[in-house]
Amino acid sequence: MSPLPSVDAVLRLLEAGSICDDYGRAALTDAVRAVLAEYRAQNSGVRPEEAEVLDEAAALLAAQSTPRLARVFNLTGTVLHTNLGRALLSEAAVEHAAMAMRSPCALEFDLATAGRGDRDTIVEGLLCELTGAEAATVVNNNAAAVLLALAALAAKREVVVSRGELVEIGGAFRVPDVMRAANVRLVEVGTTNRTHARDYESAIGPRTAALMKVHASNYTITGFTADVGEAEVAAIALAHGLPFITDLGAGSLIDLPALGLPKEPVVRDCLSAGADVVTFSGDKLMGGPQAGLIVGRKDLIAKIRKHPLKRALRVSKMTLAALEATLLAYRKPDFLTRDLPTLRLLTRPVAELEALAGRLVPKVQDWLGDAWTIAATHCNSQAGSGSLPSAAIPSVALALRPAGKSGKALNDLATRLRKLPVPVIGRIGDGALLLDLRCLEDEAGFLAQLA
Ligand SMILES: *Cc1c(COP(=O)(O)O)cnc(C)c1O
């Protein structure tokens, strides 16, 4: 059996020069060694040419430098898809975050006095203005916001929550688990479907630290139900001198029905109903970066800010910059559905999607050939991430159906779409692969891949 080419012989090839220019000599040497080691391990007696080894090394280097975090087309119909990164940021937010990444910025620096500043103040004023709160602070996500609020306001004591609100959100966030992690004793009141004011009243004792409501984001209870509203829980909390915390989840900053969307609790309304502290996500309906916003009473926010966990959960300058630009967009309400992608996508008219489908059907048909029938079909999108849970948002999809009946054909096509340069993610339903067009804004980019 002839020996494998030597590393030196491969590196001496003329073409090795340009690969070294791209990746450096050390990386290329390692890649050549790895390719040769693979041949050796297979022990098949194959003796590749030097050029072949170099090609394989170049391919290995190219694969290794491709980021894992790939851009995709979200054609799932779920606008805020947690696994696909939730809210898309506005151009202004992208620009502002890029500024914070490229340049030094006054993150914790008071430009008026040259003294030390607090990063919270960058967005606190805007958050207060937009929600009516007295004070505000920011952490990495809403799960962190709930954890921190509980740890700061109720550690080693009890928090009263309705059994109907002990929800699990997206697998890892379960209210009882977060309570335990915050070293808070959970006192469950009422039943799954019905909780009354007297249930809260009778659970309050000397060890009670707070009353809490959790927005049942991702499900609805219907039928024989009773729920104690914000204002009523607030009154009970006030009568006992206890803080009232609300985890609002998606928490919108504006009235969504005014945009033709279903109702979702508004942070300002929650505070005016009497909540003392409200937590919500930055990357759900608000349409900003991943963040947990905590707004409410000044004394309670001050306590939250002083807790050591706040330092551990604080946000980066990129997050703060993106958050600030997102909040600034709310100062121009007339343009929200133009400037914030989340609200733009959620309110995109069906007629626009029908026209888009009309343009795409023949092109996708050409790409797939006669083995498939492509049709535009009406379907429902959803907001996702536990926001607007029972609301179906009318949309239009391309339905891709194999000529023969085969579930395997659908799965194979889904795989093929995921292997495109910019993977296309749809959903399988009704014997078809559905590509919901609500979130397809880059029509040219999508079509270019089918060429
Ligand atoms: C989404 C959600 C959370 C978790 O928020 P993240 O920002 O994903 O950490 C917590 N509580 C409720 C009610 C939610 O809807």
XYZ file of C-alpha atoms and ligand atoms in Angstrom:
466
model
C 0.000 0.000 0.000
C 1.474 3.326 -1.041
C 1.925 5.871 1.714
C -0.324 8.909 2.069
C 1.004 12.253 0.791
C 3.093 14.164 3.309
C 1.775 17.336 4.911
C 4.681 19.245 3.381
C 3.956 18.002 -0.106
C 0.351 19.183 0.184
C 1.370 22.585 1.559
C 3.888 23.038 -1.288
C 1.112 22.994 -3.886
C 0.647 26.341 -5.626
C -3.037 26.578 -4.596
C -2.100 26.279 -0.932
C -0.927 29.895 -1.051
C -4.358 31.448 -1.504
C -5.874 29.185 1.165
C -3.141 30.370 3.557
C -4.102 33.952 2.692
C -7.666 33.212 3.826
C -7.111 31.053 6.893
C -3.430 31.297 7.841
C -0.720 28.674 7.536
C -1.224 27.081 10.960
C -4.935 26.472 10.399
C -4.297 24.994 6.948
C -1.586 22.715 8.338
C -4.001 21.470 11.008
C -6.713 20.882 8.426
C -4.359 18.906 6.148
C -3.303 16.785 9.132
C -6.951 16.179 10.008
C -7.784 15.076 6.465
C -4.786 12.723 6.372
C -5.672 11.332 9.777
C -9.153 10.576 8.464
C -7.708 8.602 5.505
C -5.424 6.751 7.883
C -8.288 5.917 10.232
C -10.395 4.557 7.380
C -7.465 2.387 6.358
C -9.101 1.628 3.003
C -5.929 1.571 0.942
C -7.065 4.657 -1.001
C -4.163 6.947 -1.792
C -5.449 10.428 -2.576
C -3.537 12.905 -4.729
C -1.970 15.882 -2.926
C -4.458 18.194 -4.681
C -7.359 16.111 -3.425
C -6.138 16.356 0.156
C -5.736 20.108 -0.234
C -9.290 20.445 -1.604
C -10.656 18.484 1.305
C -8.671 20.560 3.781
C -10.027 23.744 2.179
C -13.574 22.373 2.415
C -13.001 21.504 6.068
C -11.744 25.026 6.811
C -14.709 26.561 4.994
C -17.136 24.380 6.961
C -15.408 25.238 10.237
C -15.678 28.959 9.583
C -19.383 28.859 8.776
C -21.295 30.214 11.791
C -23.649 27.838 13.558
C -26.102 30.648 14.102
C -27.539 30.645 10.597
C -29.919 33.176 9.161
C -33.214 31.487 8.176
C -36.533 32.344 6.554
C -39.239 31.979 9.202
C -42.221 30.728 7.208
C -43.678 28.823 10.161
C -46.488 31.306 10.667
C -45.337 31.986 14.220
C -44.207 35.596 14.238
C -42.446 35.534 17.624
C -40.840 32.105 17.268
C -38.708 31.441 20.355
C -36.534 28.872 18.541
C -35.961 31.288 15.674
C -34.998 34.250 17.839
C -38.354 35.948 18.620
C -38.667 39.643 17.742
C -36.771 41.099 14.798
C -35.296 44.440 15.693
C -36.042 47.738 13.998
C -33.370 49.220 11.763
C -32.904 51.970 14.348
C -32.294 49.357 17.061
C -29.813 47.466 14.874
C -27.948 50.702 14.118
C -27.882 51.806 17.722
C -26.657 48.402 18.933
C -23.972 48.467 16.238
C -22.880 51.889 17.486
C -22.559 50.511 21.005
C -20.493 47.603 19.710
C -18.200 49.721 17.528
C -17.628 52.739 19.712
C -17.097 53.615 23.327
C -20.442 54.822 24.678
C -21.669 56.586 27.810
C -22.989 53.368 29.357
C -22.350 54.239 32.996
C -20.977 57.722 32.564
C -22.756 60.981 33.267
C -21.792 63.335 30.439
C -23.026 66.366 32.385
C -20.863 65.828 35.459
C -18.248 63.311 34.232
C -19.302 61.272 37.241
C -20.246 57.639 37.339
C -23.701 56.890 35.911
C -26.125 53.997 36.188
C -26.873 52.003 33.052
C -30.533 51.711 34.048
C -31.026 55.457 33.569
C -30.543 55.043 29.812
C -34.027 53.550 29.467
C -35.686 54.259 32.805
C -37.192 57.585 31.743
C -38.632 56.118 28.545
C -40.051 53.086 30.347
C -41.716 55.321 32.928
C -43.120 57.608 30.252
C -44.521 54.686 28.240
C -45.995 52.757 31.171
C -46.799 55.400 33.767
C -44.461 53.711 36.262
C -42.484 55.630 38.903
C -39.289 53.660 38.283
C -37.897 50.914 36.080
C -34.983 48.512 35.811
C -33.808 46.001 33.214
C -32.369 42.473 33.316
C -31.588 39.796 30.743
C -35.049 38.336 30.198
C -38.423 38.130 31.875
C -37.557 34.899 33.678
C -34.668 36.800 35.292
C -36.999 39.710 36.045
C -39.414 37.438 37.938
C -36.574 35.682 39.756
C -34.993 38.971 40.811
C -38.258 40.633 41.851
C -39.156 37.632 44.012
C -35.686 37.302 45.526
C -35.546 41.009 46.353
C -39.073 41.410 47.679
C -39.971 38.050 49.188
C -36.944 35.843 49.978
C -37.564 33.433 52.878
C -41.203 34.479 53.002
C -44.427 33.571 51.227
C -45.965 34.691 47.944
C -49.611 33.964 47.206
C -50.516 32.839 43.648
C -53.718 31.423 42.161
C -53.542 27.740 41.134
C -54.917 28.750 37.736
C -51.766 30.790 37.117
C -49.047 28.276 38.021
C -48.045 28.029 34.406
C -45.140 26.564 32.512
C -43.822 28.738 29.730
C -41.673 27.263 26.982
C -40.359 24.280 28.908
C -37.859 25.719 31.335
C -39.866 28.499 33.010
C -42.292 27.162 35.603
C -43.644 29.526 38.191
C -43.209 27.095 41.131
C -39.592 26.373 40.103
C -38.728 30.056 39.819
C -40.231 30.609 43.284
C -38.033 27.861 44.694
C -34.947 29.289 42.987
C -35.737 32.707 44.505
C -35.996 31.062 47.928
C -39.640 32.019 48.169
C -42.366 29.799 49.580
C -45.234 29.503 47.135
C -48.711 29.572 48.660
C -51.212 28.276 46.125
C -54.781 29.440 46.416
C -58.042 28.551 44.671
C -58.388 25.760 42.129
C -57.245 25.331 38.529
C -60.418 26.839 37.108
C -61.743 29.073 39.902
C -60.076 31.416 42.347
C -61.975 33.959 44.468
C -61.012 37.072 46.390
C -61.642 35.222 49.689
C -58.987 32.647 48.664
C -56.348 35.376 48.597
C -57.681 36.915 51.824
C -57.525 33.685 53.786
C -53.999 32.822 52.586
C -52.503 36.024 53.958
C -50.600 35.581 57.207
C -47.601 36.937 59.125
C -45.124 35.365 56.684
C -46.755 36.706 53.531
C -44.411 38.938 51.530
C -46.475 39.639 48.413
C -49.435 38.702 46.232
C -48.652 37.748 42.675
C -50.499 37.317 39.413
C -49.016 35.517 36.429
C -50.456 36.116 32.989
C -51.458 32.664 31.685
C -49.699 33.535 28.413
C -49.797 30.311 26.485
C -53.208 28.907 27.325
C -56.743 29.931 28.129
C -59.164 28.442 30.624
C -62.760 28.460 29.469
C -66.006 27.131 30.900
C -66.798 27.255 34.628
C -64.098 29.704 35.592
C -63.528 32.533 38.019
C -60.507 34.747 38.180
C -59.797 37.645 40.500
C -58.951 40.718 38.431
C -55.907 42.931 38.851
C -57.805 45.711 40.590
C -59.337 43.367 43.148
C -56.056 41.635 44.002
C -54.460 45.083 44.202
C -57.096 46.205 46.710
C -56.497 43.138 48.888
C -52.727 43.687 48.759
C -53.145 47.354 49.636
C -55.459 46.585 52.561
C -52.761 44.294 53.996
C -49.842 46.572 53.175
C -48.365 43.980 50.815
C -46.742 44.555 47.413
C -48.609 43.167 44.418
C -46.370 41.739 41.684
C -47.593 40.883 38.187
C -45.703 38.804 35.655
C -47.301 39.979 32.444
C -45.228 37.859 30.037
C -45.666 39.461 26.626
C -46.987 42.724 28.048
C -47.760 45.160 25.275
C -46.924 48.857 25.577
C -49.879 49.832 23.411
C -53.515 48.921 22.859
C -53.315 46.216 20.170
C -57.015 46.205 19.176
C -56.417 49.736 17.857
C -54.142 48.071 15.273
C -56.757 45.444 14.442
C -55.079 42.815 16.624
C -56.586 40.845 19.516
C -56.374 42.209 23.041
C -53.246 41.605 25.098
C -52.746 43.170 28.559
C -51.106 46.595 28.424
C -48.393 47.342 30.989
C -49.795 50.819 31.729
C -53.290 49.400 32.429
C -51.829 46.813 34.760
C -50.065 49.501 36.777
C -53.109 51.740 36.880
C -55.178 48.780 38.071
C -52.888 48.785 41.101
C -49.969 46.454 40.409
C -46.905 47.623 42.357
C -44.357 45.791 40.209
C -44.889 44.512 36.662
C -42.414 42.355 34.741
C -42.515 41.662 30.985
C -40.329 40.551 28.079
C -38.479 42.855 25.699
C -38.538 40.453 22.751
C -42.192 39.473 22.710
C -44.908 41.947 21.668
C -42.776 44.942 22.576
C -40.613 44.019 19.576
C -37.190 44.688 21.062
C -34.124 42.734 22.173
C -34.201 39.901 24.712
C -34.641 41.665 28.036
C -36.730 41.572 31.179
C -38.348 44.870 32.067
C -39.331 45.570 35.658
C -41.490 48.646 36.221
C -43.394 49.956 39.208
C -43.190 51.655 42.578
C -40.019 53.601 43.268
C -39.247 52.062 46.679
C -39.720 48.506 45.394
C -37.646 49.066 42.234
C -34.902 50.551 44.451
C -34.910 47.365 46.539
C -34.798 45.215 43.419
C -31.906 47.233 42.024
C -29.893 46.815 45.214
C -30.146 43.018 45.289
C -26.852 41.251 44.396
C -28.618 39.205 41.713
C -29.229 42.417 39.774
C -25.509 42.638 39.060
C -25.467 39.035 37.910
C -28.466 39.548 35.633
C -27.628 42.965 34.227
C -27.921 43.587 30.485
C -25.149 44.360 28.026
C -24.585 47.655 26.256
C -25.850 46.044 23.025
C -29.118 45.134 24.689
C -29.525 48.557 26.234
C -28.822 50.310 22.949
C -31.328 48.138 21.058
C -33.849 48.573 23.857
C -33.481 52.345 23.897
C -34.010 52.613 20.124
C -37.039 50.291 20.358
C -38.606 52.361 23.122
C -37.923 55.573 21.183
C -40.035 54.151 18.335
C -43.033 54.194 20.720
C -42.692 57.989 20.879
C -43.872 57.983 17.251
C -47.003 55.815 17.521
C -48.153 56.645 13.978
C -45.176 54.765 12.570
C -45.013 51.749 14.894
C -46.407 49.316 12.319
C -43.861 50.582 9.835
C -40.791 50.773 12.053
C -41.119 47.814 14.445
C -40.923 44.531 12.515
C -43.010 42.623 15.091
C -45.961 44.988 14.770
C -45.422 45.359 11.021
C -45.541 41.585 10.489
C -48.489 41.032 12.826
C -50.558 43.673 11.016
C -49.558 42.832 7.449
C -52.770 42.829 5.386
C -53.988 39.533 3.910
C -54.361 41.214 0.491
C -50.615 41.939 0.478
C -49.895 38.283 1.304
C -52.291 37.109 -1.430
C -50.451 39.229 -3.981
C -47.109 37.870 -2.766
C -48.432 34.301 -3.024
C -49.629 35.010 -6.565
C -46.110 36.032 -7.575
C -44.439 33.104 -5.827
C -46.638 30.165 -6.913
C -45.353 29.927 -10.520
C -41.723 30.372 -9.424
C -41.904 27.683 -6.752
C -43.774 25.438 -9.219
C -40.908 25.842 -11.714
C -38.406 25.005 -9.027
C -40.157 21.859 -7.830
C -41.437 20.627 -11.209
C -44.417 18.379 -11.946
C -43.966 16.107 -8.945
C -45.555 18.818 -6.769
C -48.642 20.977 -6.850
C -48.255 24.448 -5.419
C -51.279 26.460 -4.334
C -51.896 29.611 -2.368
C -54.101 28.851 0.602
C -55.630 30.787 3.472
C -54.285 29.801 6.865
C -53.756 31.226 10.328
C -50.571 32.712 11.704
C -50.020 33.151 15.415
C -48.155 35.723 17.442
C -46.180 33.081 19.347
C -44.136 33.178 22.554
C -47.315 32.942 24.571
C -48.678 36.235 23.343
C -52.242 36.505 22.005
C -52.563 32.763 22.735
C -56.044 32.067 21.446
C -55.890 34.470 18.564
C -55.578 33.202 15.027
C -54.278 35.864 12.659
C -55.577 35.323 9.095
C -52.701 34.708 6.696
C -51.746 33.146 3.371
C -49.447 30.190 2.795
C -47.992 28.339 -0.138
C -49.194 24.750 0.197
C -46.685 22.357 -1.377
C -48.252 18.932 -2.048
C -46.550 15.896 -3.590
C -48.314 14.459 -6.646
C -48.260 11.006 -5.045
C -49.320 10.468 -1.437
C -46.264 10.383 0.704
C -45.443 11.696 4.119
C -41.827 10.936 3.344
C -41.901 13.264 0.344
C -43.046 16.092 2.626
C -40.280 15.436 5.124
C -37.705 15.175 2.338
C -38.831 18.495 0.914
C -38.725 20.109 4.361
C -35.134 18.851 4.689
C -34.257 20.157 1.226
C -35.632 23.590 2.134
C -33.585 23.579 5.333
C -30.447 22.896 3.262
C -30.814 26.018 1.115
C -28.125 28.702 1.610
C -30.651 30.566 3.774
C -32.698 27.687 5.217
C -36.467 27.966 4.773
C -38.494 26.741 7.746
C -42.150 25.900 7.110
C -44.596 23.580 8.806
C -46.259 20.329 7.769
C -50.026 20.138 8.033
C -53.014 18.878 6.038
C -50.833 16.661 3.843
C -48.869 19.675 2.662
C -45.745 21.575 3.460
C -47.062 25.024 4.345
C -44.929 28.127 3.852
C -46.766 30.895 5.717
C -45.911 34.145 3.939
C -46.689 36.534 6.823
C -43.005 36.859 7.773
C -41.559 36.743 4.246
C -40.389 40.285 3.504
C -37.248 39.460 1.513
C -39.030 38.162 -1.576
C -35.997 38.650 -3.838
C -33.699 36.800 -1.446
C -36.145 33.926 -1.198
C -36.498 33.634 -4.989
C -32.768 33.942 -5.634
C -32.278 30.676 -3.785
C -34.636 28.821 -6.115
C -32.651 29.805 -9.203
C -42.581 34.447 28.248
C -42.927 34.502 29.667
C -41.941 34.412 30.648
C -40.494 34.222 30.297
O -40.009 35.357 29.654
P -38.570 35.335 28.948
O -38.385 36.752 28.484
O -38.653 34.351 27.861
O -37.579 34.939 29.977
C -42.318 34.491 31.966
N -43.606 34.654 32.307
C -44.597 34.750 31.391
C -46.002 34.919 31.857
C -44.288 34.674 30.026
O -45.252 34.762 29.117
